[in-house]
XYZ file of C-alpha atoms in Angstrom:
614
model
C 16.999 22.015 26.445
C 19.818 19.556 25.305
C 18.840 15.886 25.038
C 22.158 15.795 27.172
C 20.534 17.852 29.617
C 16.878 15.696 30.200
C 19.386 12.421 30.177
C 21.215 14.088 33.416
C 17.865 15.416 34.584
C 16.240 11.902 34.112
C 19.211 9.692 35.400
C 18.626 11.668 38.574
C 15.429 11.810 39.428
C 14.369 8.832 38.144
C 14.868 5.878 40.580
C 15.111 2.423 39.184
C 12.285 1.376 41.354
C 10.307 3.168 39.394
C 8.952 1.279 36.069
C 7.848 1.707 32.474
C 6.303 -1.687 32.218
C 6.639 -4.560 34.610
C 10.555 -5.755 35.499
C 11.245 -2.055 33.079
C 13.221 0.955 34.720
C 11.449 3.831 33.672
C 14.732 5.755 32.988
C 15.863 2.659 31.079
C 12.896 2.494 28.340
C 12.697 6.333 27.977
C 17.021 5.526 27.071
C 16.369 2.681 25.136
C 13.683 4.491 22.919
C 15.409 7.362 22.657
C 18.725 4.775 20.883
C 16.006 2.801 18.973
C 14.424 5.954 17.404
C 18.490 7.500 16.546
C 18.931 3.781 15.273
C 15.980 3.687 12.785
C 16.538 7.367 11.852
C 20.312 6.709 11.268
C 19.085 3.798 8.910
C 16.539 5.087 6.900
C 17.469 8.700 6.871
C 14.134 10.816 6.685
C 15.366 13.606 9.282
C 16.898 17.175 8.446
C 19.989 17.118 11.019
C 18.015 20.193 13.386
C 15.344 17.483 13.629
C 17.384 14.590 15.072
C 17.607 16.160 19.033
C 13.798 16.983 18.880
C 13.284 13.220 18.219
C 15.648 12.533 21.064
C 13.818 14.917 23.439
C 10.584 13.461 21.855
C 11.819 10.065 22.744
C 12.987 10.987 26.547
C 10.114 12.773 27.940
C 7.240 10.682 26.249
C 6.595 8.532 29.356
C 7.739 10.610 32.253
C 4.148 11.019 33.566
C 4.243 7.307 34.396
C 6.422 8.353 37.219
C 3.615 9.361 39.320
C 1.851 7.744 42.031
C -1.135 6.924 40.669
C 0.669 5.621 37.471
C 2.646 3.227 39.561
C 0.185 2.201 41.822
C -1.804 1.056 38.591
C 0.999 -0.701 36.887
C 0.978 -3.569 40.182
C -2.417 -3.704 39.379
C -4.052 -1.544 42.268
C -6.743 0.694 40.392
C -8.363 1.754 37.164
C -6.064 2.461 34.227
C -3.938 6.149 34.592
C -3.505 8.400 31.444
C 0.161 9.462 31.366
C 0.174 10.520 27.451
C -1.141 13.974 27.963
C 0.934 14.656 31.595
C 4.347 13.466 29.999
C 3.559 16.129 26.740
C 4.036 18.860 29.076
C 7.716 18.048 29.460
C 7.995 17.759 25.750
C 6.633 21.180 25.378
C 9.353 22.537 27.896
C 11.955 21.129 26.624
C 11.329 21.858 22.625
C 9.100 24.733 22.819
C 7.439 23.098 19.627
C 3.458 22.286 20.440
C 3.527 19.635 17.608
C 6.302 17.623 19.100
C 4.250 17.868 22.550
C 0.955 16.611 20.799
C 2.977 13.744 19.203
C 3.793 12.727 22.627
C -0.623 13.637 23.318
C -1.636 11.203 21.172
C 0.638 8.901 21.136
C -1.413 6.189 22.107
C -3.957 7.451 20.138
C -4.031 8.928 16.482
C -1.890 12.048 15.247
C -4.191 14.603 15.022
C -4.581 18.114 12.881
C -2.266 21.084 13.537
C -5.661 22.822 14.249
C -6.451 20.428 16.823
C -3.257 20.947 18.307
C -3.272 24.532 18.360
C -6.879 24.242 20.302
C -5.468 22.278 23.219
C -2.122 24.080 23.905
C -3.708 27.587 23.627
C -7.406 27.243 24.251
C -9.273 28.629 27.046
C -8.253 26.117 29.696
C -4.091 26.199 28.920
C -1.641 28.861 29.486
C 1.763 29.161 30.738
C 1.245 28.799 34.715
C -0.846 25.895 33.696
C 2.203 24.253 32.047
C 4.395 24.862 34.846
C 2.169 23.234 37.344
C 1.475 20.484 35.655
C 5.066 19.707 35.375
C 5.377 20.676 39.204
C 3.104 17.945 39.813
C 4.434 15.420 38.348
C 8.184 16.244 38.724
C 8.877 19.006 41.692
C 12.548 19.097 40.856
C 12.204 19.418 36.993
C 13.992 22.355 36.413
C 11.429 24.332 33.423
C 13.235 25.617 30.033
C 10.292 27.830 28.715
C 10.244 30.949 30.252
C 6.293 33.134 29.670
C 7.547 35.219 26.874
C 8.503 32.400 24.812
C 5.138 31.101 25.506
C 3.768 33.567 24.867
C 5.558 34.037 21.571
C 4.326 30.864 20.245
C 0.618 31.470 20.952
C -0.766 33.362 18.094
C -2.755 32.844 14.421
C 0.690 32.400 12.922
C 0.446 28.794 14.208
C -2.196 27.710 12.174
C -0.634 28.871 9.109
C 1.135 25.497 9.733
C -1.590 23.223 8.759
C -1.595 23.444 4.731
C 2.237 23.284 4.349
C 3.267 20.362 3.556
C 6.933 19.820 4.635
C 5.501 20.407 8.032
C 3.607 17.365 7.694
C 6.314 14.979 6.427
C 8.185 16.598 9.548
C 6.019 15.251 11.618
C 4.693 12.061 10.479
C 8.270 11.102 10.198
C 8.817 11.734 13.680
C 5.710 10.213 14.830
C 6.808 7.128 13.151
C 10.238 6.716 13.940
C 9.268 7.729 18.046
C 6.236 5.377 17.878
C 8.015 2.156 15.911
C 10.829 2.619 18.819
C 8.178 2.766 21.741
C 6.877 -0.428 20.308
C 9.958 -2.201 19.664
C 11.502 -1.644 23.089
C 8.109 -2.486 25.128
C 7.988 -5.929 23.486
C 11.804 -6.071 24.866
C 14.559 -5.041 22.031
C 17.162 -3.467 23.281
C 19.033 -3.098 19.752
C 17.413 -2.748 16.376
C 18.381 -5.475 14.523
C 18.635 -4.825 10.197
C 18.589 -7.183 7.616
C 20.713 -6.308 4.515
C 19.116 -6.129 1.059
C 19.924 -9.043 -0.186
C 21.513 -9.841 -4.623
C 18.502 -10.412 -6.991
C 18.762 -13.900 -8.912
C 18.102 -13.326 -12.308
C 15.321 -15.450 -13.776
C 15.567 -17.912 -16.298
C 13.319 -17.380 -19.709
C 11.568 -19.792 -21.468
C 12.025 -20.549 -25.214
C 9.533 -22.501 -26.335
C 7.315 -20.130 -28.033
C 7.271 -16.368 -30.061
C 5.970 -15.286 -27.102
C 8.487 -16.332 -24.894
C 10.878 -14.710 -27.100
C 9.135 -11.352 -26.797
C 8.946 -11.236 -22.990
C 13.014 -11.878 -22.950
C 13.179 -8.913 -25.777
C 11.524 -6.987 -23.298
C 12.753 -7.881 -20.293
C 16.364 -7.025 -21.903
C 15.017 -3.640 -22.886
C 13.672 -2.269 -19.930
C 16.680 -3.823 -17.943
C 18.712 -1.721 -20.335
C 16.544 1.639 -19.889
C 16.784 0.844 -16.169
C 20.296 0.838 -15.676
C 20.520 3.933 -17.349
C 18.673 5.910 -14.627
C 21.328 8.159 -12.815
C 19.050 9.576 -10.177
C 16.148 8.387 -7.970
C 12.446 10.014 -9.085
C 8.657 8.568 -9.669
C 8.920 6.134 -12.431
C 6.339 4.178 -15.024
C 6.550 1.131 -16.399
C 3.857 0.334 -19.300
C 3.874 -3.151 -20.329
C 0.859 -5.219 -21.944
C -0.330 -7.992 -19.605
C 1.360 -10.926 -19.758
C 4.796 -9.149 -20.289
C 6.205 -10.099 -17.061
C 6.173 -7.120 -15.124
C 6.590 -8.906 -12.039
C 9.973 -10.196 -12.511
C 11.136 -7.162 -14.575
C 9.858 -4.465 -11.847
C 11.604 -6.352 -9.116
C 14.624 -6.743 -11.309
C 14.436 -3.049 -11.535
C 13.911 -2.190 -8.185
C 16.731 -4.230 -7.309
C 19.568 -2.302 -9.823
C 18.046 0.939 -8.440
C 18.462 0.149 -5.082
C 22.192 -1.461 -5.414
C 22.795 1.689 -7.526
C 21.376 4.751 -4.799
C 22.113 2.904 -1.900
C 19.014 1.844 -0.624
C 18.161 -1.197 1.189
C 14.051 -1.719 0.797
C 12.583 -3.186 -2.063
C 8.487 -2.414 -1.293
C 6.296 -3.791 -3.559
C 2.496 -2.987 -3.128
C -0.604 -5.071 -4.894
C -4.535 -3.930 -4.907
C -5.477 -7.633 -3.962
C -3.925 -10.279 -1.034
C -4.675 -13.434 -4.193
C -2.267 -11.134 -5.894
C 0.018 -10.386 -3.088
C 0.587 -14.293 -2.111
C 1.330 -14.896 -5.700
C 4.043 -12.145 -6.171
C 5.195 -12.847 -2.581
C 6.018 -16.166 -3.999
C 8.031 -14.943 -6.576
C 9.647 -12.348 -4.292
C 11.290 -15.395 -2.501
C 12.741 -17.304 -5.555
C 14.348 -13.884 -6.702
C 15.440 -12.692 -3.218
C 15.187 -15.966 -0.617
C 12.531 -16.845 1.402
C 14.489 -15.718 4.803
C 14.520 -12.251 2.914
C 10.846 -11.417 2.264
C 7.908 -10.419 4.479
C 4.641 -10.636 3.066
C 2.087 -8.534 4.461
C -1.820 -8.728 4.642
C -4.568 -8.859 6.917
C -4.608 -13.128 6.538
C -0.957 -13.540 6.530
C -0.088 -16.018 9.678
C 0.438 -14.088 13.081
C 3.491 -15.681 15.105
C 2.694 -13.466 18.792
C 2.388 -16.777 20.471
C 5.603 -18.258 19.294
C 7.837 -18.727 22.346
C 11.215 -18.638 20.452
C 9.705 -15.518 18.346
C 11.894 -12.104 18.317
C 11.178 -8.516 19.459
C 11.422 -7.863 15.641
C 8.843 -10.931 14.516
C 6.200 -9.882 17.564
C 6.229 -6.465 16.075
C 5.491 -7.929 12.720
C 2.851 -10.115 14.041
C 1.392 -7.118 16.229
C 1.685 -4.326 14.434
C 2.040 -5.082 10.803
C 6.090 -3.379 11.025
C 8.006 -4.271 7.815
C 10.789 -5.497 9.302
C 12.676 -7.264 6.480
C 14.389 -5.539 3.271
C 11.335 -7.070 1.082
C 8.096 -6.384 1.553
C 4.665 -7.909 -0.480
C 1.724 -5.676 0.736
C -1.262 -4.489 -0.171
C -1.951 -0.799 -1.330
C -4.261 -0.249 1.397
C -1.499 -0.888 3.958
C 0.684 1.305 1.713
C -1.758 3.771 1.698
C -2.255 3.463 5.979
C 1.844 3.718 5.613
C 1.362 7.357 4.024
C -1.707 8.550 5.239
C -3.144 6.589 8.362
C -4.139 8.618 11.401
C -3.740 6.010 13.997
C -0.321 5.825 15.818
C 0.464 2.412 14.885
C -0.430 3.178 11.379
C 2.146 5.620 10.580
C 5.247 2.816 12.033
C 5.602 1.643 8.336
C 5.671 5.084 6.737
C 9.823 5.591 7.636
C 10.249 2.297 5.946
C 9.842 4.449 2.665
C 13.268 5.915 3.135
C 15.967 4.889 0.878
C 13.518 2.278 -0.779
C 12.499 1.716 -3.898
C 8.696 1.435 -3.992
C 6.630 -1.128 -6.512
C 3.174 0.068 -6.966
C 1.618 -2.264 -9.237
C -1.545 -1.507 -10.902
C -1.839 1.882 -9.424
C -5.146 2.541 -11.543
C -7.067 1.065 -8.430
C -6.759 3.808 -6.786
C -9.518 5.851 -6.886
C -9.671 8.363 -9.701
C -9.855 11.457 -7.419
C -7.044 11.004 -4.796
C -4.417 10.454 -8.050
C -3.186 14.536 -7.857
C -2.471 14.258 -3.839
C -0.699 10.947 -4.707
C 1.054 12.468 -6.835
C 2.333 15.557 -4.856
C 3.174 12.931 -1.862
C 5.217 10.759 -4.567
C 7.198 13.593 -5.601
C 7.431 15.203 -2.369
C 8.992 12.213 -1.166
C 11.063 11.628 -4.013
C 12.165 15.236 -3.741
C 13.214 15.125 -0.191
C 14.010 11.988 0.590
C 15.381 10.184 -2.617
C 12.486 7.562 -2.252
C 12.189 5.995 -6.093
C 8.725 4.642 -6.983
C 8.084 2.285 -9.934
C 4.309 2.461 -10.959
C 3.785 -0.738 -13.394
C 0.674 -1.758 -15.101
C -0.830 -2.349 -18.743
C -3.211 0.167 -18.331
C -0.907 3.024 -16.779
C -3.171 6.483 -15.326
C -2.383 9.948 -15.448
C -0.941 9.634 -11.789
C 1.717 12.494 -12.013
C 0.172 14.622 -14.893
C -1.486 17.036 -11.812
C 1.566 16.994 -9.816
C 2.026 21.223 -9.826
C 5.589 20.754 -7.543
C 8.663 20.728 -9.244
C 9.717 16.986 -10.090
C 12.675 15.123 -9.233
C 12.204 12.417 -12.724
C 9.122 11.538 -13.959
C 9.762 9.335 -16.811
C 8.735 5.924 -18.492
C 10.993 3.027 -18.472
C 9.642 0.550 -20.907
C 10.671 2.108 -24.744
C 7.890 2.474 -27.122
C 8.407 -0.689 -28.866
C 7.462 -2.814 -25.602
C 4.288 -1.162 -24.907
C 2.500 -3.489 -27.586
C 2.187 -6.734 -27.719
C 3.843 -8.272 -30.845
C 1.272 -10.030 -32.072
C -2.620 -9.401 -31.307
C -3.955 -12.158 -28.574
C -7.381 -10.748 -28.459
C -10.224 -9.148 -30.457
C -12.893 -6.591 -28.036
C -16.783 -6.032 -28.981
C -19.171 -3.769 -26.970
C -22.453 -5.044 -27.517
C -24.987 -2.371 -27.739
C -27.273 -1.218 -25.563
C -28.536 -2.540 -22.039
C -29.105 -6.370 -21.409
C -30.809 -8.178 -18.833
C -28.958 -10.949 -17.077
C -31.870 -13.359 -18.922
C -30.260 -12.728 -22.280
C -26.862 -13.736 -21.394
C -27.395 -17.708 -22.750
C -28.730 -16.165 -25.940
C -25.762 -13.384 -26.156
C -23.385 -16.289 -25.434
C -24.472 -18.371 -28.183
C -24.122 -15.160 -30.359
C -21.128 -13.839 -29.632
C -18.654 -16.226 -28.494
C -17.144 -20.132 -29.784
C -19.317 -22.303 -27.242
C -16.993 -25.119 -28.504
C -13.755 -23.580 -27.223
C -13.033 -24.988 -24.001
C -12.198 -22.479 -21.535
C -14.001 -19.129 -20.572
C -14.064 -16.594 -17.951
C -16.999 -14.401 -16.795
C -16.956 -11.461 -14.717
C -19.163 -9.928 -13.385
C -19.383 -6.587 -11.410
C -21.648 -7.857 -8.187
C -21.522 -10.785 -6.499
C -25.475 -11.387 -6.853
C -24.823 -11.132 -10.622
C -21.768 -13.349 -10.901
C -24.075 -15.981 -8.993
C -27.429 -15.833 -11.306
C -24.313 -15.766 -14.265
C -22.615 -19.013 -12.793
C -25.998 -21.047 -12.278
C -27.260 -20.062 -15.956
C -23.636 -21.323 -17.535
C -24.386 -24.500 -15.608
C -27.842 -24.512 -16.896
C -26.463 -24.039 -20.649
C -23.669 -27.032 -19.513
C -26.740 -29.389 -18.605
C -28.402 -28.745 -22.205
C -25.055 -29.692 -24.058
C -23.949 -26.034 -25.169
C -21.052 -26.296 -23.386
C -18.270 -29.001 -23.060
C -18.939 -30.819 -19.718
C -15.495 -29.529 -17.580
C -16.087 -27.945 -14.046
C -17.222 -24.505 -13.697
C -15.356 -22.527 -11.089
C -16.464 -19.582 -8.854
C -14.551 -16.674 -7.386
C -15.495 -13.799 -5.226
C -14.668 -12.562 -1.825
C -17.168 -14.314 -0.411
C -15.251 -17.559 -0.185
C -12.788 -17.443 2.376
C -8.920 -16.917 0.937
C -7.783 -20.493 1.900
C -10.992 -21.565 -0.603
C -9.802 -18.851 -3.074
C -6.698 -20.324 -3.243
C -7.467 -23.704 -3.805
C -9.592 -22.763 -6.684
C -7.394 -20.755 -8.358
C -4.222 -23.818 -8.134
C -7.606 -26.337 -9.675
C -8.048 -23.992 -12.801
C -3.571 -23.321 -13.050
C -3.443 -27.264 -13.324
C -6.093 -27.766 -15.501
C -4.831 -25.146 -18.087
C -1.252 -26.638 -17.634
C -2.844 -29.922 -19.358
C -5.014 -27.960 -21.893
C -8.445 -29.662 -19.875
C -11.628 -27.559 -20.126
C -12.591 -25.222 -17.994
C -14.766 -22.368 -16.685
C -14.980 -20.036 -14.264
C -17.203 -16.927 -13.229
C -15.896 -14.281 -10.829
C -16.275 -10.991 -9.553
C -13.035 -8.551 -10.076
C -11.099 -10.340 -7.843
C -9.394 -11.825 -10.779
C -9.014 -8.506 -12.774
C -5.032 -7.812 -12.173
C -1.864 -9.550 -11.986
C -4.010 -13.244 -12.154
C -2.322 -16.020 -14.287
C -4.846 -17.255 -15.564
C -5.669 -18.330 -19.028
C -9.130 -18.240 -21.229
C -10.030 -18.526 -24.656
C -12.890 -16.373 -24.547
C -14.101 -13.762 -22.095
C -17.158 -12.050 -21.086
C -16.944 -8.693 -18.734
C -19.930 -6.432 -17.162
C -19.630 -2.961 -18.426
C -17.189 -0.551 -16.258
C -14.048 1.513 -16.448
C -11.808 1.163 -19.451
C -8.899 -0.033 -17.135
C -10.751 -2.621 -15.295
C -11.511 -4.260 -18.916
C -8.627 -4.252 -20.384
C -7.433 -6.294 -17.166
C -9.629 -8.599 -17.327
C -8.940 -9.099 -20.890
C -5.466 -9.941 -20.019
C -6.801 -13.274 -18.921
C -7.887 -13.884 -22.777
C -5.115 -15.947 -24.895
C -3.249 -14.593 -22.285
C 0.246 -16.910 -24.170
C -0.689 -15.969 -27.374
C -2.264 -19.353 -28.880
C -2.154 -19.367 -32.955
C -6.486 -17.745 -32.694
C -7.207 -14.281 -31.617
C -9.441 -14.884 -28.551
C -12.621 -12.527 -27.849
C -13.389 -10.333 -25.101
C -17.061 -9.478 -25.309
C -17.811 -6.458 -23.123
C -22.030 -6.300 -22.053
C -23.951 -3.776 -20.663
C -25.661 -5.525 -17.460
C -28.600 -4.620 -16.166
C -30.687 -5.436 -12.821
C -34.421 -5.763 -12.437
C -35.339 -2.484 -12.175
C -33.102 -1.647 -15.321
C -30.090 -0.292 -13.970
C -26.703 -1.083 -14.903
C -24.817 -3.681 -12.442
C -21.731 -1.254 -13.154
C -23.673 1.801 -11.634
C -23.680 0.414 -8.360
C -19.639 0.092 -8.392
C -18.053 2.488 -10.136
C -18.381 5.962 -10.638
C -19.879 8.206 -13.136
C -16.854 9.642 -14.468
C -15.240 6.234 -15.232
C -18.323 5.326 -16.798
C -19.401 8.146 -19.080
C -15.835 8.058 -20.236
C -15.794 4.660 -21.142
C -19.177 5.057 -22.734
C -17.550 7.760 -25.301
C -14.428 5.193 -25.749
C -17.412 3.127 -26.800
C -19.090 5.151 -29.080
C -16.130 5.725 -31.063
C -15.287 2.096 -31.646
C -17.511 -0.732 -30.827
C -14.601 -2.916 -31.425
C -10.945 -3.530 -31.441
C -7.993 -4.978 -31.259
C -5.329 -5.272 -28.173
C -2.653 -3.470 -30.335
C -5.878 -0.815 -30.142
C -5.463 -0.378 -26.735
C -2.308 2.111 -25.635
C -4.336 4.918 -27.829
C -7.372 4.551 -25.930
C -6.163 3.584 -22.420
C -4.714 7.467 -22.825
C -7.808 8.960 -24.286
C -9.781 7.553 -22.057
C -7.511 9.183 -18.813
C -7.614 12.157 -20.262
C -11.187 12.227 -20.705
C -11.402 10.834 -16.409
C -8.751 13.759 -15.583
């Protein structure tokens, strides 16, 4: 059936007495969701052409079951709640023929569930074709039914379930399910229109001068700008830069000449931590405007009980939706975006669409889901142009499993910038195991007690604790300078977090002492400053972070990372109880081979060390 057909169908047997919501005409939400949904696809493009009238029939039938009695004797509040998800799928399935579209409009007040799943209901023991029919009867007796029994018939069958491993058959319908879902949404909370905001011009930064390093991070900067505009054709691309390079400014920089150049109109930038995500949100704004940039996380200030607030700023505050060209998220929302189950959860996953996508220190992600990353990065670079920029100093074998063909998988930074021009750090691995009792002794041995900043991490928040209270303990006996020592972990509440972290910024802007011990919420993207640093044993990546905190401007003295194998009461290693074995055992044979070196060491054995994990 046409989606010209079920508007004529609707318009008459619809009545506008009979509502959608309260004060909401039925026929005029299943309209209006049906224009929102053509709107959003129009604007982010996700949809083969054949698929654009099966989101419009999607759109029209997905309510029709609250047409019913019972419905409407529940919406003015007389009686226990109706379900009208499952009665309004039947219509679906007459007017498509496609069972998947139908079981969008199933769950779509729940969670989008397996083709299996789907296959179970539609053609189990309990459904067949005069079941279909009557249901639809039932609800409306003057629906006039599309699907005739030997096309039901003709969809029943094993072949069905050879549906559930391919993959564009997934992408088919998760980007229906979003776009369908994001307009049911949008028009309940009363828009009418969806409203865009265009991607705004990128203001250049301005460098500083003051120092070599300065002059570096411009060299840099001009060099990967360079590479960048040289890119004729969207794909999943790296950017390797040593911490401290400026990756922030440069990746957004990037992201912006890629979208102006491919016509896209999201910039998406994704961080493993909300400290990180408020900081980079902040810079977001001075290179895009504040009116321009949304940033997302689970603290982020709600606005639902605004009175002046928008359809478009409720959904926001509701539901998370991106709404504005720039977004500052976390990569667990990203990863909800791509792979969440629940309805709401897949409304930000057609906001990839012409977008370039920031991830920024990707290695976070857990070791074994990197080769399906991958093949959803390239899949979605493949089919819908989507470019993704993954940017760190310590950049993992992400797209090295990826068995599809690619679209571009290339690095952007040239050789030259991956190292740091002059070496701001020295690394030791003590050996063997050490009880937290012998960290005051294997402080005095191993790093400049005089210096007067340092930074501890620790992998546990029990052992960052018995850590902080022993460097006060060494601060009371005169081993260390008197200054405050800080502590971070999420424990403390963000707000808290914050504050902290703005103490230790302004006491390193005047060159004051300080300290600070913390758990690995400061391992990535934190400015943050130390002479010398001490980190628990773990994954080669997670160091090497960390160590970006150490003479992090590149003062005139090497500083020193000491790296220390932990251990609890009972003997075990702190770092057992966080990471895995494979992450370990390969940095223990990065260990073995050298017990120390130097940060212009590091791009050689960040590899080795990912191809050992992979």
């Amino acid at each position: 059936m046409s989606p010209d057909a079920v508007r004529t169908l609707l318009s008459g047997f619809l009545p506008g007495s009979i509502q959608s919501h309260p004060g909401k005409p039925l026929y005029g939400h299943l309209f209006g969701v049906e224009r929102l949904s053509l709107a959003l696809e129009a604007r982010y493009s996700i949809l083969r052409p054949e698929d654009r009238a099966t989101l419009s029939l999607i759109s029209l039938t997905h309510d029709i079951a609250k047409s019913t009695t019972e419905w409407q004797s529940y919406l003015r509040g007389n009686g226990g709640k109706v379900p009208h998800s499952f009665g309004s799928s039947f219509f679906t399935m007459d007017s498509t023929g496609d069972i998947f579209a139908a079981d969008l409009v199933r769950n779509h007040h729940g969670r989008i569930r397996s083709a299996k799943d789907a296959v179970e209901c539609w053609f189990g023991d309990a459904m067949n074709f005069g079941v279909v029919q009557d249901r639809i009867r039932k609800v409306l007796p003057d629906w006039i039914p599309v699907m005739s029994e030997s096309a039901w018939c003709d969809l029943e069958g094993e072949a069905l379930l050879s549906l559930c491993t391919d993959e564009m058959t997934w992408l088919r319908l998760r980007s229906l399910f979003s776009l369908f879902v994001t307009a049911d949404r949008m028009h309940a909370l009363g828009a009418e229109e969806a409203a865009f905001q265009p991607l705004p011009p990128f203001s250049a930064p301005v460098f500083k001068k003051d120092t070599p390093l300065d002059e570096w991070r411009r060299e840099v900067h001009d060099a990967c700008i360079a590479e960048a505009k040289r890119i004729t054709s969207p794909g999943v691309f790296t950017l390797t830069l040593p911490t401290g390079a400026g990756k922030t400014t440069i990746g957004l920089e990037i992201a912006s000449i890629l979208a102006e150049k491919f016509g896209y109109i999201s910039v998406i930038y994704a961080l493993p931590f909300i400290s990180i995500v408020e900081q980079n949100a902040e810079v977001a704004r001075g290179l895009f405007g504040e009116e321009n940039v949304l940033e997302d996380h689970s603290i982020a200030v709600a606005r639902e009980t605004d009175e002046d607030a928008t359809p478009a700023e409720r959904m926001s505050s509701l539901f998370r939706y991106w709404r504005l060209p720039v977004i500052t998220t976390t990569m667990a929302q990203f990863w909800e975006a791509l792979y969440g189950s629940q309805a709401n959860a897949t409304m930000n996953f057609h906001r990839l669409g012409r977008a370039v996508v920031i991830l920024d220190e990707p290695q976070g992600i857990r070791a074994d889901s990197w080769p399906g990353l991958g093949e959803t990065l390239n899949l979605l670079a493949r089919e819908w142009g989507t470019t993704f920029l993954l940017m760190t100093a310590t950049q993992p074998h992400i797209m090295d499993a990826v068995k599809s063909g690619n679209t571009c998988i290339r690095e952007i930074a040239p050789t030259a910038c991956r190292k740091i021009r002059t070496n701001r750090h020295n690394y030791k691995i003590l050996e063997g195991k050490h009880s937290l009792d012998e960290f005051p002794q294997i402080l005095r041995e191993n790093c400049p007690l005089g210096a007067k900043s340092g930074l501890i991490v620790a992998n546990t928040r029990s052992e960052a604790r018995k850590l902080h209270a022993m460097l006060r303990g060494m601060q009371k006996t005169g081993e260390l300078p008197e200054a405050p020592i800080y502590f971070l972990s999420t424990w403390l509440a963000p707000a808290h977090r914050k504050r902290v972290l703005s103490e230790i910024r302004r006491l390193e802007e005047t060159g004051a002492p300080r300290f600070l011990v913390a758990t690995q919420v400061v391992e990535a993207g934190v400015d943050l400053d130390f002479e010398w640093v001490v980190r628990d044993f773990g994954p080669f990546d997670s160091i090497v972070q960390v160590a970006g905190r150490c003479n992090r401007h590149g003062g005139p003295a090497p500083g020193h990372v000491l790296i220390v194998r932990f251990t609890n009461e009972r003997g075990r290693m702190f770092a057992s109880s966080v990471y895995n074995a494979i992450q370990l055992d390969a940095m223990e044979q990065i260990a073995s081979g050298c017990p120390g070196f130097s940060e212009s060491d590091v791009p050689e054995l960040i590899d080795r060390y990912y191809s050992i994990v992979c």
